[in-house]
Coordinates of C-alpha atoms and ligand atoms in Angstrom, one line a residue:
I1 CA 122.4 117.6 225.5
S2 CA 123.1 120.7 223.5
G3 CA 126.5 122.0 222.4
A4 CA 126.1 124.9 224.9
E5 CA 125.7 122.4 227.7
V6 CA 128.8 120.4 226.5
Y7 CA 130.9 123.6 226.9
A8 CA 129.3 124.4 230.3
R9 CA 129.9 120.9 231.7
A10 CA 133.4 120.8 230.4
L11 CA 134.2 124.0 232.2
K12 CA 132.7 122.6 235.4
D13 CA 134.6 119.3 235.0
Q14 CA 137.8 121.3 234.9
G15 CA 137.1 123.0 238.2
I16 CA 136.3 126.4 236.7
E17 CA 134.2 128.3 239.2
Y18 CA 133.8 131.8 237.7
V19 CA 132.9 132.8 234.2
F20 CA 133.0 136.5 233.5
G21 CA 131.6 137.8 230.3
I22 CA 128.9 139.6 228.2
V23 CA 126.3 137.6 226.3
G24 CA 125.0 138.2 222.9
V25 CA 124.6 136.0 219.8
P26 CA 125.8 133.3 219.7
V27 CA 126.7 132.7 223.4
I28 CA 123.5 133.5 225.3
E29 CA 122.6 129.8 225.7
V30 CA 126.2 129.0 226.7
A31 CA 126.0 131.5 229.6
M32 CA 122.6 130.1 230.6
A33 CA 124.0 126.5 230.5
I34 CA 126.9 127.7 232.6
Q35 CA 124.5 128.9 235.3
Q36 CA 122.5 125.8 235.1
V37 CA 125.5 123.5 235.8
G38 CA 126.1 125.6 238.9
L39 CA 129.0 127.9 237.9
K40 CA 129.0 131.6 238.7
F41 CA 128.4 133.7 235.6
I42 CA 129.2 137.3 236.2
G43 CA 127.8 139.6 233.5
M44 CA 130.2 142.6 233.0
R45 CA 129.8 145.8 231.1
N46 CA 132.9 145.5 228.9
E47 CA 134.8 142.4 227.8
Q48 CA 138.0 144.0 228.7
S49 CA 137.1 144.1 232.4
A50 CA 135.7 140.6 232.1
A51 CA 139.0 139.4 230.9
Y52 CA 140.9 141.3 233.6
A53 CA 138.7 139.7 236.2
A54 CA 139.3 136.2 234.8
G55 CA 143.0 136.7 235.0
A56 CA 142.8 138.0 238.6
I57 CA 140.9 134.9 239.6
G58 CA 143.7 132.8 238.1
Y59 CA 146.3 134.6 240.2
L60 CA 144.2 134.5 243.4
T61 CA 143.1 130.8 243.1
G62 CA 145.8 129.1 241.0
R63 CA 143.0 127.8 238.7
P64 CA 142.0 129.8 235.7
G65 CA 139.0 132.1 235.6
A66 CA 137.0 131.9 232.4
C67 CA 135.8 134.7 230.2
L68 CA 132.9 134.2 227.8
V69 CA 132.5 136.7 224.9
V70 CA 130.7 137.1 221.6
S71 CA 132.3 136.8 218.2
G72 CA 134.3 139.5 216.5
P73 CA 134.4 142.8 218.5
G74 CA 133.6 140.9 221.8
L75 CA 136.6 138.8 221.4
V76 CA 138.8 141.7 220.3
H77 CA 137.8 143.6 223.5
A78 CA 139.0 140.6 225.5
L79 CA 142.4 140.7 224.0
G80 CA 143.6 143.3 226.4
G81 CA 142.9 141.0 229.3
M82 CA 144.5 138.1 227.6
A83 CA 147.6 140.1 226.9
N84 CA 147.6 141.3 230.5
A85 CA 147.4 137.7 231.8
M86 CA 150.1 136.5 229.5
V87 CA 152.5 139.3 230.5
N88 CA 151.7 138.8 234.2
C89 CA 152.0 134.9 233.8
W90 CA 148.4 134.4 235.1
P91 CA 146.2 131.5 234.0
M92 CA 142.8 132.2 232.3
V93 CA 140.7 130.7 229.6
V94 CA 138.7 132.7 227.0
L95 CA 135.7 131.2 225.2
G96 CA 134.6 133.1 222.2
G97 CA 131.5 132.6 220.1
S98 CA 132.2 132.7 216.4
S99 CA 130.6 132.3 213.1
D100 CA 128.9 129.1 212.0
E101 CA 131.0 126.5 210.3
D102 CA 129.1 126.6 207.1
Q103 CA 129.4 130.4 206.8
Q104 CA 133.1 130.7 207.3
E105 CA 134.9 133.0 204.9
M106 CA 131.5 134.2 203.6
G107 CA 131.4 137.5 205.5
A108 CA 129.3 136.0 208.3
F109 CA 128.0 138.2 211.1
Q110 CA 131.0 139.3 213.2
E111 CA 133.3 137.0 211.3
F112 CA 136.9 137.4 212.3
P113 CA 140.1 135.2 212.3
Q114 CA 139.7 134.6 216.1
V115 CA 141.9 131.6 216.5
E116 CA 144.7 133.3 214.6
T117 CA 144.3 136.6 216.5
C118 CA 144.4 134.9 219.9
R119 CA 147.6 133.0 219.1
L120 CA 149.7 136.0 219.9
Y121 CA 147.9 136.5 223.2
S122 CA 147.8 133.0 224.5
K123 CA 149.6 129.7 225.0
F124 CA 147.1 127.6 223.3
T125 CA 144.2 128.3 220.9
A126 CA 141.7 126.0 219.2
R127 CA 138.6 125.8 217.2
P128 CA 137.1 122.5 218.1
S129 CA 136.3 120.4 215.0
S130 CA 133.3 118.8 216.6
I131 CA 131.1 119.1 219.7
A132 CA 132.3 115.7 220.8
I133 CA 135.9 116.9 221.2
V134 CA 135.0 120.0 223.2
P135 CA 135.6 118.4 226.6
E136 CA 139.1 117.4 225.6
I137 CA 139.9 120.8 224.1
V138 CA 138.6 122.6 227.2
E139 CA 140.7 120.2 229.4
K140 CA 143.7 121.0 227.3
A141 CA 143.1 124.8 227.6
V142 CA 142.8 124.6 231.4
R143 CA 145.8 122.4 231.7
T144 CA 148.0 124.5 229.4
S145 CA 147.0 127.6 231.3
I146 CA 148.4 126.3 234.6
Y147 CA 151.2 124.0 233.5
G148 CA 154.7 125.5 233.1
R149 CA 154.6 129.3 233.0
P150 CA 150.9 130.2 233.5
G151 CA 149.1 132.1 230.9
A152 CA 145.9 132.6 228.8
C153 CA 144.3 130.0 226.5
Y154 CA 141.5 130.4 223.9
V155 CA 138.7 128.1 222.8
D156 CA 136.4 129.0 220.0
I157 CA 132.6 128.2 220.0
P158 CA 131.4 127.8 216.4
G159 CA 127.9 129.4 216.4
N160 CA 126.2 126.3 215.0
F161 CA 127.5 124.2 217.9
V162 CA 125.5 126.1 220.5
N163 CA 122.0 124.7 219.9
A164 CA 123.1 121.5 218.1
S165 CA 122.2 118.3 219.8
N166 CA 122.6 115.6 217.3
Y167 CA 126.3 115.0 217.2
S168 CA 128.2 111.8 217.1
P169 CA 131.4 111.6 219.1
V170 CA 134.6 111.6 217.0
Y171 CA 136.5 110.4 220.0
P172 CA 135.1 108.7 222.9
P173 CA 134.3 111.5 225.3
I174 CA 136.6 111.7 228.3
D175 CA 134.9 110.7 231.5
S176 CA 133.0 113.5 233.0
G177 CA 134.5 114.7 236.2
S178 CA 138.1 114.0 235.1
M179 CA 139.6 117.3 236.1
C180 CA 143.2 117.8 234.9
P181 CA 145.6 117.2 237.7
A182 CA 147.5 120.0 239.5
P183 CA 150.7 121.0 237.6
P184 CA 153.6 118.6 238.1
R185 CA 156.0 120.0 240.8
S186 CA 159.4 120.3 239.3
L187 CA 162.7 120.4 241.2
A188 CA 166.0 122.1 240.2
D189 CA 169.2 120.3 239.2
P190 CA 170.8 119.2 242.5
N191 CA 174.3 120.5 241.3
S192 CA 172.8 123.9 240.7
I193 CA 171.1 123.8 244.1
A194 CA 174.5 123.2 245.8
A195 CA 176.1 126.0 243.8
A196 CA 173.3 128.4 244.8
A197 CA 173.5 127.5 248.4
K198 CA 177.2 128.0 248.4
M199 CA 177.0 131.3 246.6
L200 CA 174.4 132.6 249.1
H201 CA 176.5 131.4 252.0
E202 CA 179.6 133.1 250.7
A203 CA 178.0 136.3 249.7
K204 CA 179.0 139.4 251.6
R205 CA 176.0 141.4 250.5
P206 CA 173.2 139.0 249.6
L207 CA 169.7 140.1 248.7
I208 CA 166.5 138.1 248.0
V209 CA 163.9 139.5 245.6
V210 CA 160.5 138.1 246.1
G211 CA 158.3 138.3 242.9
K212 CA 154.8 137.5 242.0
G213 CA 155.9 134.1 240.8
A214 CA 156.7 133.3 244.5
A215 CA 153.2 134.6 245.4
Y216 CA 151.5 132.6 242.6
S217 CA 153.3 129.4 243.6
R218 CA 152.3 129.7 247.2
G219 CA 155.9 129.7 248.3
E220 CA 155.3 131.9 251.4
Q221 CA 156.1 129.4 254.2
E222 CA 159.3 128.0 252.6
L223 CA 160.6 131.5 251.7
R224 CA 160.0 132.9 255.1
R225 CA 161.8 130.0 256.7
M226 CA 164.8 130.4 254.4
I227 CA 165.0 134.2 254.9
E228 CA 164.6 133.9 258.7
D229 CA 167.0 130.9 259.0
H230 CA 169.8 133.0 257.4
N231 CA 168.8 136.6 258.3
L232 CA 168.7 137.5 254.6
P233 CA 167.5 140.9 253.5
F234 CA 164.6 140.7 251.1
L235 CA 162.8 143.1 248.8
P236 CA 159.4 142.4 247.4
T237 CA 158.4 143.4 243.9
P238 CA 155.1 145.3 243.7
M239 CA 152.9 142.2 243.7
G240 CA 155.5 140.2 245.6
K241 CA 154.5 142.4 248.5
G242 CA 152.9 140.4 251.3
V243 CA 154.4 137.0 250.5
I244 CA 156.4 137.9 253.6
P245 CA 154.8 140.8 255.5
D246 CA 156.0 144.3 254.7
D247 CA 156.7 145.0 258.3
H248 CA 159.0 142.0 258.7
E249 CA 162.3 143.1 260.2
L250 CA 164.2 141.6 257.3
C251 CA 162.3 143.6 254.7
V252 CA 164.5 146.3 253.1
S253 CA 161.9 148.1 251.0
A254 CA 162.8 151.3 252.7
A255 CA 166.4 150.9 251.4
R256 CA 165.4 149.6 248.0
S257 CA 167.9 151.5 245.8
R258 CA 170.7 151.0 248.3
A259 CA 170.0 147.2 248.5
L260 CA 169.8 146.7 244.7
S261 CA 172.8 148.8 243.8
N262 CA 175.1 147.3 246.4
C263 CA 174.2 143.7 246.7
D264 CA 176.9 141.2 245.4
V265 CA 174.5 138.2 245.1
V266 CA 170.8 138.7 244.2
M267 CA 168.5 135.7 244.4
L268 CA 165.4 136.3 242.2
I269 CA 162.5 134.2 243.3
G270 CA 159.7 134.3 240.7
A271 CA 160.7 137.7 239.4
R272 CA 162.1 138.7 236.0
L273 CA 164.9 141.1 235.1
N274 CA 162.6 143.3 233.0
W275 CA 161.9 147.0 233.1
Q276 CA 160.5 146.7 236.6
M277 CA 163.8 145.3 237.8
H278 CA 165.9 147.7 235.7
F279 CA 167.0 144.8 233.5
G280 CA 169.5 143.7 236.2
R281 CA 172.0 146.2 234.9
P282 CA 173.9 149.3 236.1
P283 CA 173.2 151.9 237.5
R284 CA 170.5 150.0 239.3
Y285 CA 172.8 147.1 240.1
N286 CA 176.4 146.6 240.7
K287 CA 178.2 145.6 237.4
N288 CA 179.5 142.4 238.9
V289 CA 176.4 141.3 240.7
K290 CA 175.9 137.5 240.7
V291 CA 172.3 136.4 239.9
I292 CA 170.7 133.3 241.3
Q293 CA 167.3 132.9 239.6
V294 CA 164.4 130.6 240.5
D295 CA 161.8 130.3 237.8
I296 CA 159.5 127.7 236.3
C297 CA 160.2 128.8 232.8
P298 CA 163.6 127.8 231.4
E299 CA 163.4 130.4 228.6
E300 CA 163.5 133.1 231.3
F301 CA 167.0 132.4 232.4
H302 CA 169.9 134.6 231.3
N303 CA 167.6 137.3 229.9
N304 CA 169.5 140.6 230.0
V305 CA 172.0 139.3 232.5
E306 CA 173.5 135.9 232.6
S307 CA 172.5 134.1 235.8
S308 CA 175.3 132.6 237.7
V309 CA 172.9 129.9 238.8
A310 CA 169.7 129.0 237.1
L311 CA 167.3 127.0 239.3
C312 CA 164.5 125.8 237.2
G313 CA 161.5 124.6 239.2
N314 CA 158.6 125.3 241.4
V315 CA 159.4 128.0 244.0
P316 CA 158.4 126.3 247.2
D317 CA 160.1 123.0 246.2
V318 CA 163.3 124.7 245.0
I319 CA 163.5 126.7 248.2
N320 CA 163.2 123.5 250.2
Q321 CA 165.9 122.0 248.1
V322 CA 168.2 124.9 248.9
K323 CA 167.4 124.4 252.6
H324 CA 168.3 120.8 252.5
S325 CA 171.5 121.3 250.5
K326 CA 173.9 119.7 253.1
K327 CA 176.7 119.5 250.5
S328 CA 177.4 123.2 250.6
F329 CA 176.8 124.1 254.2
R330 CA 177.9 120.7 255.5
G331 CA 174.7 120.8 257.5
V332 CA 175.9 123.7 259.6
P333 CA 173.3 126.4 260.1
W334 CA 174.5 129.9 259.3
K335 CA 173.0 133.3 259.9
L336 CA 174.1 136.6 258.4
S337 CA 174.8 138.8 261.4
K338 CA 172.6 141.8 261.9
K339 CA 175.9 143.5 263.0
S340 CA 177.5 142.7 259.6
D341 CA 178.6 145.7 257.5
W342 CA 175.9 144.9 255.0
W343 CA 173.0 144.9 257.5
K344 CA 174.3 148.1 259.2
F345 CA 174.5 149.8 255.8
L346 CA 170.9 148.8 255.0
Q347 CA 169.6 149.5 258.4
E348 CA 171.1 153.0 258.4
K349 CA 169.1 153.9 255.3
I350 CA 165.9 152.3 256.6
D351 CA 166.1 154.3 259.8
D352 CA 166.9 157.5 257.9
N353 CA 163.9 157.1 255.6
A354 CA 161.7 156.4 258.6
I355 CA 162.6 159.9 260.0
K356 CA 162.1 161.6 256.7
T357 CA 158.6 160.4 255.9
K358 CA 156.5 162.8 258.0
V359 CA 153.3 163.5 256.2
I360 CA 151.7 166.9 256.0
N361 CA 148.0 166.5 256.0
S362 CA 146.6 170.0 255.4
A363 CA 144.4 170.5 252.3
P364 CA 144.8 170.4 249.4
L365 CA 145.8 166.9 250.1
S366 CA 148.9 165.2 248.8
Y367 CA 148.9 161.5 247.7
Y368 CA 150.9 160.8 250.9
A369 CA 148.2 162.5 253.0
V370 CA 145.5 160.4 251.4
Y371 CA 147.3 157.2 252.1
D372 CA 148.2 158.3 255.6
V373 CA 144.5 158.5 256.4
I374 CA 143.5 155.3 254.6
Q375 CA 146.1 153.0 255.9
Q376 CA 145.0 153.4 259.6
Y377 CA 141.7 151.7 258.8
L378 CA 142.9 148.8 256.6
P379 CA 142.6 145.4 258.2
Q380 CA 145.7 143.3 257.8
D381 CA 143.9 140.8 255.6
C382 CA 142.5 143.4 253.3
I383 CA 142.9 142.9 249.5
I384 CA 144.2 146.1 247.9
I385 CA 143.8 146.9 244.3
S386 CA 145.7 149.8 243.1
E387 CA 146.3 151.5 239.8
G388 CA 147.2 154.8 238.3
A389 CA 150.6 156.4 237.9
N390 CA 151.5 158.2 241.2
T391 CA 148.4 156.7 242.8
M392 CA 149.8 153.2 242.3
D393 CA 153.5 154.0 242.9
I394 CA 152.9 155.9 246.1
S395 CA 150.4 153.3 247.4
R396 CA 153.2 150.7 247.1
T397 CA 155.3 152.5 249.7
M398 CA 152.5 153.8 251.8
I399 CA 150.1 150.9 252.0
P400 CA 151.6 147.8 253.7
N401 CA 150.7 144.2 252.8
Y402 CA 150.7 141.5 255.3
L403 CA 149.5 138.5 253.3
P404 CA 150.5 136.9 249.9
R405 CA 148.3 137.7 246.8
H406 CA 146.6 140.6 248.6
R407 CA 147.8 143.3 246.2
L408 CA 146.7 143.5 242.6
D409 CA 148.0 146.4 240.4
A410 CA 148.8 147.4 236.9
G411 CA 151.5 144.7 236.9
T412 CA 154.2 143.9 234.4
F413 CA 152.2 145.2 231.5
G414 CA 151.4 148.5 233.2
T415 CA 147.8 148.1 232.3
M416 CA 145.5 151.0 233.2
G417 CA 141.8 150.1 233.6
V418 CA 142.3 146.8 235.4
G419 CA 141.1 148.1 238.8
L420 CA 137.4 147.4 238.8
G421 CA 137.7 144.1 237.0
F422 CA 140.3 143.0 239.5
A423 CA 138.2 144.3 242.4
I424 CA 135.1 142.4 241.2
A425 CA 137.2 139.2 241.0
A426 CA 138.7 139.8 244.4
S427 CA 135.4 140.6 246.1
L428 CA 133.8 137.4 244.7
Y429 CA 136.8 135.4 245.8
S430 CA 136.6 137.0 249.2
L431 CA 132.9 136.2 249.6
E432 CA 133.4 132.6 248.4
T433 CA 136.4 132.1 250.8
A434 CA 134.3 133.4 253.6
K435 CA 131.5 130.9 252.8
K436 CA 134.0 128.0 252.7
T437 CA 135.8 128.9 255.9
G438 CA 133.0 130.4 257.9
K439 CA 135.1 133.5 258.6
P440 CA 134.0 137.0 257.8
P441 CA 134.9 138.1 254.2
Q442 CA 138.2 140.0 253.7
K443 CA 137.7 143.6 252.8
V444 CA 138.5 144.7 249.3
V445 CA 139.6 148.2 248.7
C446 CA 140.2 149.5 245.1
I447 CA 142.3 152.7 244.9
Q448 CA 142.5 154.3 241.5
G449 CA 143.6 157.5 239.9
D450 CA 140.8 159.4 238.2
S451 CA 142.2 158.5 234.8
A452 CA 142.5 154.8 235.6
F453 CA 139.0 154.8 237.0
G454 CA 137.6 156.2 233.8
F455 CA 138.7 153.2 231.7
S456 CA 136.1 150.9 233.3
G457 CA 133.9 153.2 235.5
M458 CA 130.7 151.5 234.2
E459 CA 131.7 148.4 236.1
L460 CA 130.4 150.1 239.2
E461 CA 127.0 149.0 238.0
T462 CA 128.3 145.4 237.9
V463 CA 129.6 145.9 241.5
C464 CA 126.2 147.1 242.7
R465 CA 124.2 144.5 240.7
Y466 CA 126.1 141.7 242.5
N467 CA 126.1 143.5 245.9
L468 CA 129.8 143.3 246.1
P469 CA 131.0 144.9 249.3
L470 CA 133.7 147.0 247.8
V471 CA 135.3 150.3 248.9
C472 CA 136.5 152.3 245.9
V473 CA 138.7 155.4 246.3
V474 CA 139.2 157.7 243.3
V475 CA 142.3 159.9 243.9
N476 CA 141.2 162.8 241.7
N477 CA 143.6 165.4 240.3
N478 CA 141.6 166.3 237.2
G479 CA 143.7 164.4 234.7
I480 CA 146.2 161.9 233.4
Y481 CA 149.3 162.4 235.7
A482 CA 147.5 165.6 236.6
G483 CA 145.1 168.2 235.0
G484 CA 144.1 171.8 235.6
N485 CA 141.8 173.6 237.9
R486 CA 138.7 175.6 236.9
E487 CA 140.6 178.9 236.4
F488 CA 143.1 177.1 234.2
W489 CA 140.3 175.7 232.1
E490 CA 138.7 179.1 231.7
A491 CA 142.0 180.6 230.5
I492 CA 142.8 177.9 227.9
K493 CA 141.4 177.5 224.3
I494 CA 142.3 173.9 223.8
A495 CA 142.4 171.3 226.6
P496 CA 145.9 169.7 226.9
P497 CA 145.8 165.9 226.2
T498 CA 146.4 165.2 229.9
F499 CA 143.4 167.1 231.1
L500 CA 140.0 165.7 232.2
S501 CA 137.1 167.8 233.3
P502 CA 137.9 169.6 236.5
E503 CA 136.4 168.3 239.8
C504 CA 134.4 165.4 238.2
R505 CA 131.8 164.1 240.7
Y506 CA 132.7 160.4 240.3
E507 CA 130.9 159.6 243.5
K508 CA 127.6 160.4 241.9
L509 CA 128.1 157.4 239.5
I510 CA 127.9 154.8 242.2
E511 CA 124.9 156.6 243.7
A512 CA 123.2 156.2 240.3
F513 CA 123.5 152.4 240.7
G514 CA 122.4 152.2 244.4
G515 CA 125.8 152.5 246.1
E516 CA 127.1 155.2 248.5
G517 CA 129.1 158.1 247.3
H518 CA 131.4 160.5 249.2
L519 CA 133.2 163.6 248.1
C520 CA 136.2 164.6 250.2
A521 CA 138.8 167.3 250.1
T522 CA 140.3 167.4 253.6
A523 CA 142.0 164.8 255.8
E524 CA 139.1 165.1 258.3
D525 CA 136.5 164.4 255.6
L526 CA 138.4 161.5 254.2
D527 CA 139.0 160.1 257.7
K528 CA 135.2 160.2 258.4
S529 CA 134.2 158.8 255.0
F530 CA 136.7 156.0 254.8
K531 CA 136.1 154.9 258.3
R532 CA 132.4 154.7 257.6
C533 CA 132.8 152.9 254.3
I534 CA 135.3 150.3 255.4
S535 CA 133.3 149.5 258.5
R536 CA 130.0 149.0 256.6
S537 CA 131.4 147.6 253.4
N538 CA 129.8 144.2 254.1
E539 CA 126.4 145.7 253.1
Q540 CA 126.9 148.0 250.2
A541 CA 129.5 149.2 247.8
S542 CA 130.8 152.8 248.2
L543 CA 133.0 155.2 246.3
I544 CA 135.0 158.0 247.8
N545 CA 136.1 160.7 245.4
V546 CA 139.0 162.5 247.0
M547 CA 140.2 165.7 245.4
I548 CA 143.9 166.2 245.8
D549 CA 146.5 168.9 245.2
L550 CA 147.1 169.1 241.4
T551 CA 150.8 169.6 242.0
S552 CA 151.2 166.6 244.3
D553 CA 153.9 164.2 243.1
R554 CA 156.2 161.5 244.3
K555 CA 158.9 162.5 246.8
E556 CA 162.1 163.7 245.3
Q557 CA 163.9 160.6 244.1
E558 CA 167.6 160.1 245.0
F559 CA 168.5 159.1 241.5
S560 CA 167.5 161.0 238.3
W561 CA 166.7 157.7 236.5
L562 CA 164.0 157.0 239.0
T563 CA 162.1 160.2 238.3
R564 CA 159.4 160.4 235.6
S565 CA 160.1 163.5 233.6
K566 CA 157.7 166.3 234.4
I567 CA 155.1 167.2 231.9
K568 CA 155.2 170.9 231.0
I569 CA 152.0 172.6 229.9
K570 CA 152.6 175.7 227.9
S571 CA 150.0 178.4 227.9
Ligands
ADP601 P1 157.4 140.4 239.3 O1 156.6 141.4 238.5 O2 157.0 140.2 240.7 O3 158.9 140.7 239.2 P2 157.3 138.6 237.2 O4 155.9 138.5 236.7 O5 158.2 139.5 236.4 O6 157.2 139.0 238.7 O7 157.9 137.2 237.2 C1 157.2 136.1 237.7 C2 158.0 134.9 237.3 O8 157.5 133.8 238.1 C3 157.8 134.5 235.8 O9 159.0 134.5 235.2 C4 157.2 133.1 235.9 O10 157.7 132.2 234.9 C5 157.6 132.6 237.3 N1 156.8 131.6 237.9 C6 155.4 131.4 237.8 N2 155.0 130.4 238.5 C7 156.1 129.8 239.1 C8 156.3 128.7 239.9 N3 155.4 127.9 240.3 N4 157.6 128.4 240.3 C9 158.6 129.2 239.9 N5 158.5 130.3 239.1 C10 157.2 130.6 238.7
MG602 MG1 144.9 161.8 237.8

C-alpha cells in the first residue's frame, strides 16, 4: 500500500470519522485514500474553517476531528483553528503535507518549519521518520489530543511518503484496528472530596458554575443530580449552557451578577477563572469567596485565585465522589432551603429581571426583537451556533439551551469567523446521529453578526455542496459592532474602520450556490421567513439576512465594568 493509504488507515484505526480540509500538492492522494477507507472527507474553502470544524467535532463527539492541509500556507491557515481548539480545550488532529525529505532546507515548494510552528499551537507535534511508524504517530496524536486536558495535535506528511510504496518497517507495525482506549477516568483525592463536601454543606451562599469542561466530559446526569439533591443555585458559562437546561428552576442566569458577587463558596466545574469569569476577583466576586475547583488539568488550579479545594479528576466521576462522601455529611441528606436568605435574594433578582425584559418589536429591529422572533421556533434539541459581538452576547441571554453541547460560540479565545465551520461540523454530526439512532436530525441554526459572517462566508458553498440542512441568520448592522447607513456613507470621505458596505445583500450569496435567501427588516417578515426556513431545513440550506437598527445595543448593564465602551465616530 502507498504512504497515503497508511495515513488514511491509521486515521480510521483510531476512530476518526471526519476529515476536513483542502487538497493540493502533496495531499490529494491522501484525501482520496481517506475516502477509499470509508472516512468522510469534507472539502472546505479555507483551511481555517476546516480547522474550526475539526475542533467542533472533537467537542461534540469526544474524539478528535481531523484536518488535512497542504504544506506552508495551507498549514499556516489552519493555525487559527488549532489555537482555537487549544484555548477551548477541544481535541483535534491536523495533518499537513510538507516538503520531501531530500529537499529539506533547500527552499522546496512551500517549505516551512511546520513542526516547530505547530508546537505552540498543540500538545504534540511530529514529523514521522518513516512510513512504517506513521500508524504509531497517528495513534499517539489521537491519544494525546483526548488524554488529560484535550487539545490539538499535529502530524507532518513528508511529500515523498505519499506515493511511496516500497518501505520497510522500522518498528513492527501496530495491529491494525487497535484504537487507542478512551481516556483513563481519574478520581480526586478522597481527603479533598471530604473537604469540598463539607465546605458546600456549610456554605451560606453556595454557587455552582457549570463550564464547558462539564459539557465535554458528559457530566450532565451526575451534575444535575447533585444540584437537585441539594437545591444548589447554578450558573452556566456560555458553552456550559444546556448541561442542565436553562429553564431549570435552580438556574440563576437571570441573577448572574448578584450570584457571582455575593456567593461565599463557588464550585467551578470544568470552568476556568479567566477573563470570562473575571479572574475570580473583586468586584465580580466577594473578596473572601472560597473556591472549589474541579478540573482534569492540575496546572489549572490556583490560577488567579487560590482554590480552597482542588479536585483533580474527571467531572462526572468527581461529582459522584462528592455525592458519596459520607464522611462529611454523615450520610444525612441536606437541601438548601428555597426559603433561605440566599435563595430569596437570588429569586428576587430573577423575578425582577423577568418583568423588565419586555421586547419592543417595531422596526428597525433591535437584537432583542430578532431573538424574540427566532426563539419561538427553535426546537429544544436544536444546535445553536452563535458569534459576533452583541449578536453573540445577547443570544446567550435570549436563546435558551436545553441540552448539553448544543451551543457553539466564539469561546474562550473569542474567535470570530468560527460560525460556518462549526455549523458544518454540527450539521454533519446531526445527520450522522440521526442515521445511527433512526431519529430525525436535530436542526442546526447558525446566527452570526454581519462582520463575523464575512470571515468565512464562502463556506456557504461548502454547506450547499454537501446539502447540509442549515439555517443561517446574519444579523446585519452594516459593520463591526455597527456601521453607518447610506446617508452617512454619502456624507463621509473616508470610511471608518468599523464600517462595512451598507445593506449588503448577504442572502444573495447562498442563492448563488443553490440555497434559499431571505431579506428581512420587520418582525413580521422575519417571523415568516424563519418559520419557513426552520420547518423546511431538512431539504435545503437557507440564509436570512436581517437588517437591524444601527443603534441597537445591549441593555444597560448594572455595573460599568460590564459595559463595552461605546465607539464614537467623529465626522
Ligand atoms: P468555560 O469557558 O465554560 O468557563 P473553560 O474552557 O474555561 O470553560 O474550562 C474548561 C475546563 O474544563 C478546562 O480547564 C479543562 O481542563 C477542563 N476539563 C476538560 N475536560 C475535563 C474533564 N473530563 N474533567 C474535568 N475537567 C475537564
Ligand atoms: Mg455588525
